[in-house]
Amino acid sequence: FRACSMSRVFFYFFEILKYILPETMPSYKLTYFDTQGFAEVSRQLFALSDTPFEDNRLPREEWPEYQKCTPFGKMPVLEVDGQKLPQSFAIARFLARKFGFAGKTEWEQAWVDALGDQFKDYLNAFLPFFRVAFGTATGDLEAMKKSDGEPIRDNFFGILEKQAKDNGSTGFLVGSSLTWIDLIVADHMGVVEYHLPHFLDGFPEVQRVRRNVIETPKIKEWLEKRPERPY
Amino acid sequence: STMVHYKLYYFPSRSVAEPVRQMFAYAGIEYEDVRITKEEWLAEWKNKMTFDQVPVLEVDGKQIPQSLAIGRFVAKQYGFYGKTPFEAAWIDAIADQFKDYWVALAPWFYVHMGYAEGDVEAAKAKCAGPARDMLFPHLQKLLKENKSGFLIGDQVSWIDFMIQEHVTVLEEEFPGYLKDYPELFVHAAKIRALPAIKAWIEKRPVSRG
């Protein structure tokens, strides 16, 4: 059973329920390409909270038309009772707050946010090398690994390693329970290791966070049933 | 209750620290506005700052890095974050879109300002239009649709300060860049005219950007 078929069943069930009982939960529709990418963290937040959502995976050829009705010309887009919200981290933070995965205090939330921003900065720097690694750009992989991949990795994962350790080696980056930054880091590590095995072996605390995420029952269940894509 | 002690660390410029300074000004919050020169940064400050970066907000001695995380934290504390979770999410989305635009604009902006070497005309030809298209049509649409004159909701928010500061720099450094987006100038003038902001602008240290 494909995940988006199941969620479509749930979607229509809850649409009918909403019609009968006006005070039920909002309807959620998340639209993105058929990849993990920047939508995966939000899909995992729905899974963690047992919240039904329409996992709308847009075929590439439908993108130019769909783009015209996106708020900022990009995906993912979340619709909450039909109201649109763009930007993957704004979506993730909105859902994380609602479902309790944003950080338990304002201080923790600020730190989850800061690590999220640092991840984006890292990804912007890392992507030119990474695209060569997963084959969507050409270049000298070994040379770029030494000049870009490794130093950029070491800078960011060094920060995460320290953060995880300072946080008590609990398997969470911030606080004492799962937050959306744990999900983002774990997902990214999976994508990196798929294309560059052992590239992240040198970060045992962060590996502990990743294991913690993928062994969380509801995430484990989601990972088993989701469509598997290279990134 | 004891007052929270804030220290904001940044370079002697407005840039990504200015929205935070403006929120403090508007809310009447005391803070230490620490401005670190480039020489001081390398000589003594870089390894005192979490993530080896500024801006950093120190709150009773504990540091938060990353300008957007700082902005959001302060916005939440002092009511610049919309009235509902959905408004807050839209404020976040604009902040993130601004950051994406900034990454696209930076190659041209940095060369123009003299922060980096390069051919300013070549950078402009490559970056200026695509960057602008990522952000300003969307902001224009929001301003046209929102009767309050603010970007989101019916009161001033974090991203009003953020966008106003940047539009001000564009007016100063790249006149004509936003000629098709007059609503952004109306918005910037409105924010600059808010009494607490006007007072801050008059007393703040002068910097180019």
Coordinates of C-alpha atoms in Angstrom, one line a residue:
Chain A
F1 CA 0.0 0.0 0.0
R2 CA 1.7 3.2 -1.1
A3 CA 1.8 5.9 1.7
C4 CA 0.0 8.5 -0.3
S5 CA -2.9 6.1 -1.1
M6 CA -3.4 5.4 2.6
S7 CA -3.2 9.1 3.4
R8 CA -5.8 9.8 0.6
V9 CA -8.1 7.3 2.3
F10 CA -7.6 9.1 5.6
F11 CA -8.0 12.5 3.9
Y12 CA -11.4 11.7 2.6
F13 CA -12.4 10.0 5.8
F14 CA -11.6 13.1 7.8
E15 CA -13.2 15.4 5.1
I16 CA -16.4 13.5 5.7
L17 CA -16.0 13.5 9.4
K18 CA -15.3 17.3 9.3
Y19 CA -18.6 17.7 7.5
I20 CA -20.5 15.8 10.2
L21 CA -18.5 17.2 13.2
P22 CA -17.4 20.8 12.5
E23 CA -15.0 20.9 15.4
T24 CA -12.5 18.3 14.3
M25 CA -8.9 18.8 13.4
P26 CA -7.9 20.8 10.3
S27 CA -7.2 19.1 7.0
Y28 CA -3.6 19.1 5.9
K29 CA -2.2 18.7 2.4
L30 CA 1.5 18.8 1.8
T31 CA 2.6 19.2 -1.8
Y32 CA 6.2 18.5 -3.0
F33 CA 8.1 16.4 -5.5
D34 CA 8.2 12.7 -5.2
T35 CA 11.4 12.8 -3.1
Q36 CA 12.3 13.2 0.6
G37 CA 14.0 16.6 0.1
F38 CA 12.7 19.5 2.0
A39 CA 9.3 17.9 2.7
E40 CA 10.5 14.9 4.6
V41 CA 10.8 16.6 8.0
S42 CA 7.1 17.6 7.8
R43 CA 6.0 14.2 6.7
Q44 CA 7.8 12.7 9.7
L45 CA 6.1 15.3 12.0
F46 CA 2.7 14.0 10.7
A47 CA 3.8 10.4 11.3
L48 CA 5.2 11.2 14.8
S49 CA 1.9 12.8 15.8
D50 CA -0.4 10.3 14.1
T51 CA -1.9 13.2 12.1
P52 CA -3.5 12.3 8.8
F53 CA -2.4 14.3 5.8
E54 CA -2.5 14.2 2.1
D55 CA 1.0 13.4 0.9
N56 CA 0.7 15.1 -2.5
R57 CA 3.7 14.0 -4.6
L58 CA 3.7 16.1 -7.7
P59 CA 4.9 14.5 -11.0
R60 CA 7.7 16.6 -12.5
E61 CA 5.6 17.4 -15.6
E62 CA 2.9 19.0 -13.5
W63 CA 5.3 21.4 -11.7
P64 CA 5.2 24.3 -14.2
E65 CA 1.4 24.5 -13.9
Y66 CA 1.3 24.0 -10.1
Q67 CA 4.1 26.6 -9.6
K68 CA 1.7 29.3 -10.8
C69 CA -0.5 28.8 -7.7
T70 CA 2.3 28.6 -5.1
P71 CA 2.8 31.6 -2.8
F72 CA 6.6 31.9 -3.5
G73 CA 7.1 29.8 -6.7
K74 CA 8.6 26.9 -4.8
M75 CA 7.6 23.7 -3.0
P76 CA 6.9 22.3 -0.4
V77 CA 3.5 24.0 0.2
L78 CA 1.4 23.1 3.1
E79 CA -2.4 23.7 2.9
V80 CA -4.2 23.9 6.2
D81 CA -7.9 23.8 5.6
G82 CA -7.1 25.1 2.1
Q83 CA -4.9 28.0 3.3
K84 CA -1.4 27.9 1.8
L85 CA 1.9 28.2 3.6
P86 CA 5.2 28.1 1.8
Q87 CA 8.9 27.5 2.9
S88 CA 9.9 24.2 4.3
F89 CA 11.2 25.4 7.6
A90 CA 8.2 27.6 8.3
I91 CA 6.0 24.6 7.6
A92 CA 8.1 22.3 9.8
R93 CA 8.1 24.8 12.6
F94 CA 4.4 25.4 12.4
L95 CA 3.7 21.6 12.6
A96 CA 6.3 21.0 15.2
R97 CA 4.8 23.6 17.5
K98 CA 1.4 22.2 17.0
F99 CA 2.4 18.7 17.7
G100 CA 5.0 19.3 20.4
F101 CA 8.3 18.8 18.6
A102 CA 9.6 22.4 18.5
G103 CA 11.4 22.5 21.8
K104 CA 9.8 22.7 25.2
T105 CA 10.9 26.2 26.2
E106 CA 11.4 29.4 24.2
W107 CA 15.2 29.0 24.8
E108 CA 15.1 25.4 23.4
Q109 CA 13.0 26.6 20.4
A110 CA 15.6 29.3 19.7
W111 CA 18.4 26.7 19.7
V112 CA 16.4 24.4 17.4
D113 CA 15.9 27.3 15.1
A114 CA 19.6 28.3 15.2
L115 CA 20.7 24.7 14.3
G116 CA 18.2 24.7 11.5
D117 CA 19.6 27.9 10.1
Q118 CA 23.1 26.6 10.5
F119 CA 22.0 23.4 8.6
K120 CA 20.8 25.6 5.7
D121 CA 24.0 27.5 5.6
Y122 CA 25.9 24.2 5.6
L123 CA 23.7 22.8 2.9
N124 CA 24.2 25.8 0.6
A125 CA 27.9 25.4 0.9
F126 CA 27.9 21.6 0.7
L127 CA 25.5 21.1 -2.3
P128 CA 28.0 21.9 -5.1
F129 CA 30.1 18.9 -3.9
F130 CA 27.1 16.8 -3.0
R131 CA 25.5 17.2 -6.4
V132 CA 28.7 15.7 -8.0
A133 CA 28.5 12.9 -5.5
F134 CA 24.9 12.0 -6.4
G135 CA 25.4 12.5 -10.1
T136 CA 23.4 15.6 -10.9
A137 CA 26.5 17.7 -11.6
T138 CA 29.9 16.9 -13.1
G139 CA 33.2 17.5 -11.4
D140 CA 36.2 15.8 -9.8
L141 CA 34.7 14.1 -6.8
E142 CA 37.9 13.2 -5.0
A143 CA 39.3 16.7 -5.5
M144 CA 36.1 18.4 -4.4
K145 CA 35.9 16.1 -1.4
K146 CA 39.2 17.4 -0.1
S147 CA 38.7 21.0 -1.0
D148 CA 35.0 21.4 -0.1
G149 CA 33.2 18.3 1.1
E150 CA 35.4 17.4 4.1
P151 CA 36.1 20.9 5.5
I152 CA 32.4 21.9 5.1
R153 CA 31.3 18.7 6.7
D154 CA 33.8 19.0 9.6
N155 CA 32.7 22.6 10.3
F156 CA 29.0 21.8 10.6
F157 CA 29.1 18.3 12.0
G158 CA 31.7 19.5 14.5
I159 CA 29.1 22.0 15.7
L160 CA 26.5 19.2 15.9
E161 CA 28.9 16.8 17.7
K162 CA 29.6 19.4 20.3
Q163 CA 25.9 20.3 20.7
A164 CA 24.9 16.7 21.1
K165 CA 27.7 16.1 23.7
D166 CA 26.9 19.3 25.6
N167 CA 23.3 18.3 25.6
G168 CA 24.3 15.2 27.6
S169 CA 24.7 12.6 24.9
T170 CA 21.0 11.9 25.2
G171 CA 20.4 11.2 21.5
F172 CA 18.7 14.6 21.1
L173 CA 20.3 17.7 19.8
V174 CA 18.3 20.0 22.0
G175 CA 16.4 19.4 25.2
S176 CA 15.3 15.9 26.3
S177 CA 12.9 14.9 23.6
L178 CA 12.7 14.8 19.8
T179 CA 12.6 18.1 17.9
W180 CA 12.4 18.8 14.2
I181 CA 16.1 19.5 14.0
D182 CA 16.8 15.9 15.0
L183 CA 14.6 14.8 12.2
I184 CA 16.3 17.0 9.6
V185 CA 19.8 15.9 10.6
A186 CA 18.9 12.2 10.7
D187 CA 17.3 12.4 7.3
H188 CA 20.2 14.3 5.8
M189 CA 22.7 11.8 7.2
G190 CA 20.7 9.0 5.5
V191 CA 20.9 10.7 2.2
V192 CA 24.6 11.5 2.5
E193 CA 25.5 7.9 3.6
Y194 CA 23.5 6.5 0.7
H195 CA 25.7 8.3 -1.8
L196 CA 29.0 8.5 0.3
P197 CA 29.2 5.5 2.6
H198 CA 31.2 6.2 5.8
F199 CA 31.5 9.9 5.1
L200 CA 29.9 10.7 8.5
D201 CA 31.6 7.9 10.5
G202 CA 33.6 10.4 12.5
F203 CA 30.7 11.9 14.4
P204 CA 29.6 9.3 17.0
E205 CA 27.3 11.7 19.0
V206 CA 25.5 12.7 15.9
Q207 CA 25.2 9.1 14.8
R208 CA 23.6 8.4 18.2
V209 CA 21.0 11.1 17.4
R210 CA 20.4 9.5 14.0
R211 CA 19.9 6.1 15.6
N212 CA 17.5 7.6 18.1
V213 CA 15.4 9.1 15.4
I214 CA 15.2 6.1 13.1
E215 CA 14.5 3.7 16.0
T216 CA 11.6 5.9 17.3
P217 CA 8.6 3.6 16.6
K218 CA 6.5 6.0 14.6
I219 CA 9.5 7.1 12.5
K220 CA 10.6 3.4 12.0
E221 CA 7.1 2.6 10.8
W222 CA 7.0 5.6 8.4
L223 CA 10.5 4.8 7.0
E224 CA 9.3 1.3 6.3
K225 CA 6.2 2.4 4.4
R226 CA 7.3 5.6 2.6
P227 CA 8.3 5.6 -1.0
E228 CA 12.1 5.3 -1.0
R229 CA 13.9 7.9 -3.2
P230 CA 17.6 8.7 -3.5
Y231 CA 17.3 12.2 -1.9
Chain B
S1 CA 11.3 40.0 39.0
T2 CA 14.7 40.8 37.7
M3 CA 15.1 42.2 34.3
V4 CA 16.7 40.1 31.6
H5 CA 20.1 41.3 30.6
Y6 CA 20.6 41.4 26.8
K7 CA 23.9 41.8 24.8
L8 CA 23.7 41.9 21.1
Y9 CA 27.1 41.3 19.4
Y10 CA 27.6 42.3 15.7
F11 CA 29.8 44.3 13.4
P12 CA 29.5 48.1 13.3
S13 CA 26.7 47.9 10.7
R14 CA 23.0 47.5 10.5
S15 CA 22.5 44.5 8.1
V16 CA 21.1 41.4 9.8
A17 CA 21.3 42.8 13.3
E18 CA 19.2 45.8 12.6
P19 CA 15.8 44.1 12.8
V20 CA 16.7 43.0 16.4
R21 CA 17.8 46.5 17.3
Q22 CA 14.6 47.9 15.9
M23 CA 12.4 45.5 17.9
F24 CA 14.3 46.4 21.1
A25 CA 13.8 50.1 20.3
Y26 CA 10.1 49.7 19.5
A27 CA 9.5 47.6 22.7
G28 CA 11.6 50.0 24.8
I29 CA 14.0 47.2 25.9
E30 CA 17.4 48.1 27.2
Y31 CA 20.3 46.1 25.8
E32 CA 24.1 46.4 25.2
D33 CA 24.6 47.1 21.5
V34 CA 28.1 45.6 21.1
R35 CA 29.8 46.5 17.8
I36 CA 32.9 44.6 17.0
T37 CA 35.3 45.8 14.3
K38 CA 36.9 43.4 11.9
E39 CA 40.3 43.6 13.6
E40 CA 38.8 43.0 17.1
W41 CA 36.8 40.1 15.6
L42 CA 39.8 38.2 14.4
A43 CA 42.0 39.2 17.4
E44 CA 39.8 38.4 20.2
W45 CA 36.1 37.8 19.6
K46 CA 35.6 35.0 17.0
N47 CA 36.2 32.1 19.4
K48 CA 34.1 33.7 22.1
M49 CA 31.0 33.5 19.9
T50 CA 29.1 30.3 19.5
F51 CA 29.5 28.9 15.9
D52 CA 32.3 31.4 15.4
Q53 CA 29.8 33.8 14.0
V54 CA 27.9 37.0 14.7
P55 CA 25.3 38.2 15.3
V56 CA 24.9 36.6 18.7
L57 CA 22.3 37.5 21.3
E58 CA 23.5 36.9 24.9
V59 CA 20.5 36.5 27.3
D60 CA 21.7 36.5 30.9
G61 CA 25.1 35.3 29.8
K62 CA 23.8 32.5 27.5
Q63 CA 24.3 32.8 23.7
I64 CA 21.9 32.3 20.8
P65 CA 23.6 32.4 17.3
Q66 CA 22.0 32.9 13.9
S67 CA 20.2 36.2 13.1
L68 CA 16.9 34.6 12.2
A69 CA 16.8 32.5 15.4
I70 CA 17.6 35.6 17.4
G71 CA 15.0 37.6 15.5
R72 CA 12.3 35.0 16.1
F73 CA 13.2 34.7 19.8
V74 CA 13.0 38.5 20.4
A75 CA 9.9 38.7 18.2
K76 CA 8.1 36.1 20.4
Q77 CA 9.1 37.8 23.6
Y78 CA 7.8 41.3 22.7
G79 CA 4.8 40.7 20.4
F80 CA 6.3 41.0 16.9
Y81 CA 5.3 37.6 15.8
G82 CA 1.7 37.9 14.6
K83 CA -1.4 37.0 16.5
T84 CA -2.0 33.4 15.5
P85 CA 0.3 30.4 14.8
F86 CA -0.6 30.7 11.1
E87 CA 0.5 34.4 11.0
A88 CA 3.7 33.4 12.8
A89 CA 4.3 30.7 10.2
W90 CA 3.8 33.3 7.4
I91 CA 6.2 35.6 9.2
D92 CA 8.7 32.7 9.3
A93 CA 8.1 32.0 5.6
I94 CA 8.9 35.6 4.6
A95 CA 12.0 35.6 6.8
D96 CA 13.2 32.4 5.0
Q97 CA 12.3 33.7 1.6
F98 CA 14.3 36.9 2.4
K99 CA 17.3 34.7 3.4
D100 CA 17.0 32.7 0.1
Y101 CA 16.9 36.0 -1.8
W102 CA 19.9 37.3 0.1
V103 CA 21.9 34.2 -0.9
A104 CA 21.0 34.9 -4.5
L105 CA 21.8 38.6 -4.2
A106 CA 25.0 38.4 -2.1
P107 CA 27.5 37.8 -5.0
W108 CA 26.5 41.2 -6.4
F109 CA 25.8 43.0 -3.1
Y110 CA 29.2 42.0 -1.6
V111 CA 31.2 43.1 -4.6
H112 CA 29.2 46.4 -4.8
M113 CA 29.8 47.2 -1.1
G114 CA 33.5 46.3 -1.4
Y115 CA 33.3 43.3 0.9
A116 CA 34.5 41.0 -1.9
E117 CA 36.5 41.3 -5.0
G118 CA 34.9 40.9 -8.4
D119 CA 33.4 42.4 -11.5
V120 CA 30.4 44.3 -10.2
E121 CA 28.7 44.6 -13.7
A122 CA 29.1 40.9 -14.4
A123 CA 27.7 40.1 -10.9
K124 CA 24.8 42.5 -11.4
A125 CA 23.9 41.0 -14.8
K126 CA 23.9 37.5 -13.3
C127 CA 22.2 38.1 -9.9
A128 CA 20.1 41.2 -9.8
G129 CA 17.0 40.2 -11.7
P130 CA 16.7 36.6 -10.5
A131 CA 17.2 37.6 -6.9
R132 CA 14.6 40.3 -7.1
D133 CA 12.1 38.0 -8.7
M134 CA 12.4 35.6 -5.8
L135 CA 11.2 38.1 -3.3
F136 CA 9.7 41.4 -4.3
P137 CA 6.7 40.2 -6.4
H138 CA 5.5 38.2 -3.4
L139 CA 6.0 41.1 -0.9
Q140 CA 4.2 43.5 -3.3
K141 CA 1.3 41.1 -3.5
L142 CA 1.1 40.8 0.3
L143 CA 1.2 44.6 0.7
K144 CA -1.5 45.1 -1.9
E145 CA -3.7 42.6 -0.2
N146 CA -3.2 43.7 3.4
K147 CA -5.1 46.9 4.3
S148 CA -3.1 47.5 7.4
G149 CA 0.0 48.5 5.5
F150 CA 2.0 45.9 7.3
L151 CA 3.2 42.7 5.6
I152 CA 1.4 40.3 7.8
G153 CA -1.6 40.9 10.0
D154 CA -2.7 44.2 11.5
Q155 CA 0.3 45.2 13.6
V156 CA 4.0 45.7 13.0
S157 CA 6.0 42.4 13.1
W158 CA 9.6 41.3 12.9
I159 CA 9.6 41.0 9.1
D160 CA 8.3 44.6 8.7
F161 CA 11.6 45.7 10.4
M162 CA 13.7 43.2 8.3
I163 CA 12.2 44.2 5.0
Q164 CA 12.2 47.9 5.7
E165 CA 15.9 47.9 6.6
H166 CA 16.9 46.1 3.4
V167 CA 14.7 48.3 1.2
T168 CA 16.3 51.3 2.8
V169 CA 19.8 49.9 1.8
L170 CA 18.5 49.3 -1.7
E171 CA 17.3 52.9 -2.0
E172 CA 20.7 54.1 -0.9
E173 CA 22.9 51.7 -2.9
F174 CA 20.9 50.6 -5.9
P175 CA 18.4 53.3 -6.8
G176 CA 16.1 52.0 -9.5
Y177 CA 16.4 48.4 -8.5
L178 CA 12.9 48.4 -7.1
K179 CA 11.3 50.8 -9.5
D180 CA 8.5 48.3 -10.3
Y181 CA 7.7 47.8 -6.6
P182 CA 6.6 51.2 -5.2
E183 CA 4.6 49.5 -2.5
L184 CA 7.9 48.5 -0.8
F185 CA 8.9 52.2 -0.6
V186 CA 5.6 53.2 1.0
H187 CA 6.0 50.3 3.4
A188 CA 9.6 51.3 4.3
A189 CA 8.6 54.9 4.9
K190 CA 5.7 53.8 7.1
I191 CA 8.0 51.7 9.3
R192 CA 10.7 54.4 9.5
A193 CA 8.0 56.9 10.6
L194 CA 6.9 54.8 13.6
P195 CA 7.9 57.1 16.5
A196 CA 10.1 54.7 18.3
I197 CA 11.9 53.7 15.1
K198 CA 12.2 57.3 13.9
A199 CA 13.9 58.1 17.3
W200 CA 16.2 55.1 17.0
I201 CA 17.2 56.0 13.4
E202 CA 18.1 59.5 14.6
K203 CA 20.3 58.3 17.4
R204 CA 21.8 55.1 16.1
P205 CA 25.5 55.0 14.9
V206 CA 25.7 55.8 11.2
S207 CA 26.9 53.0 8.9
R208 CA 26.8 52.1 5.3
G209 CA 24.3 49.2 5.3

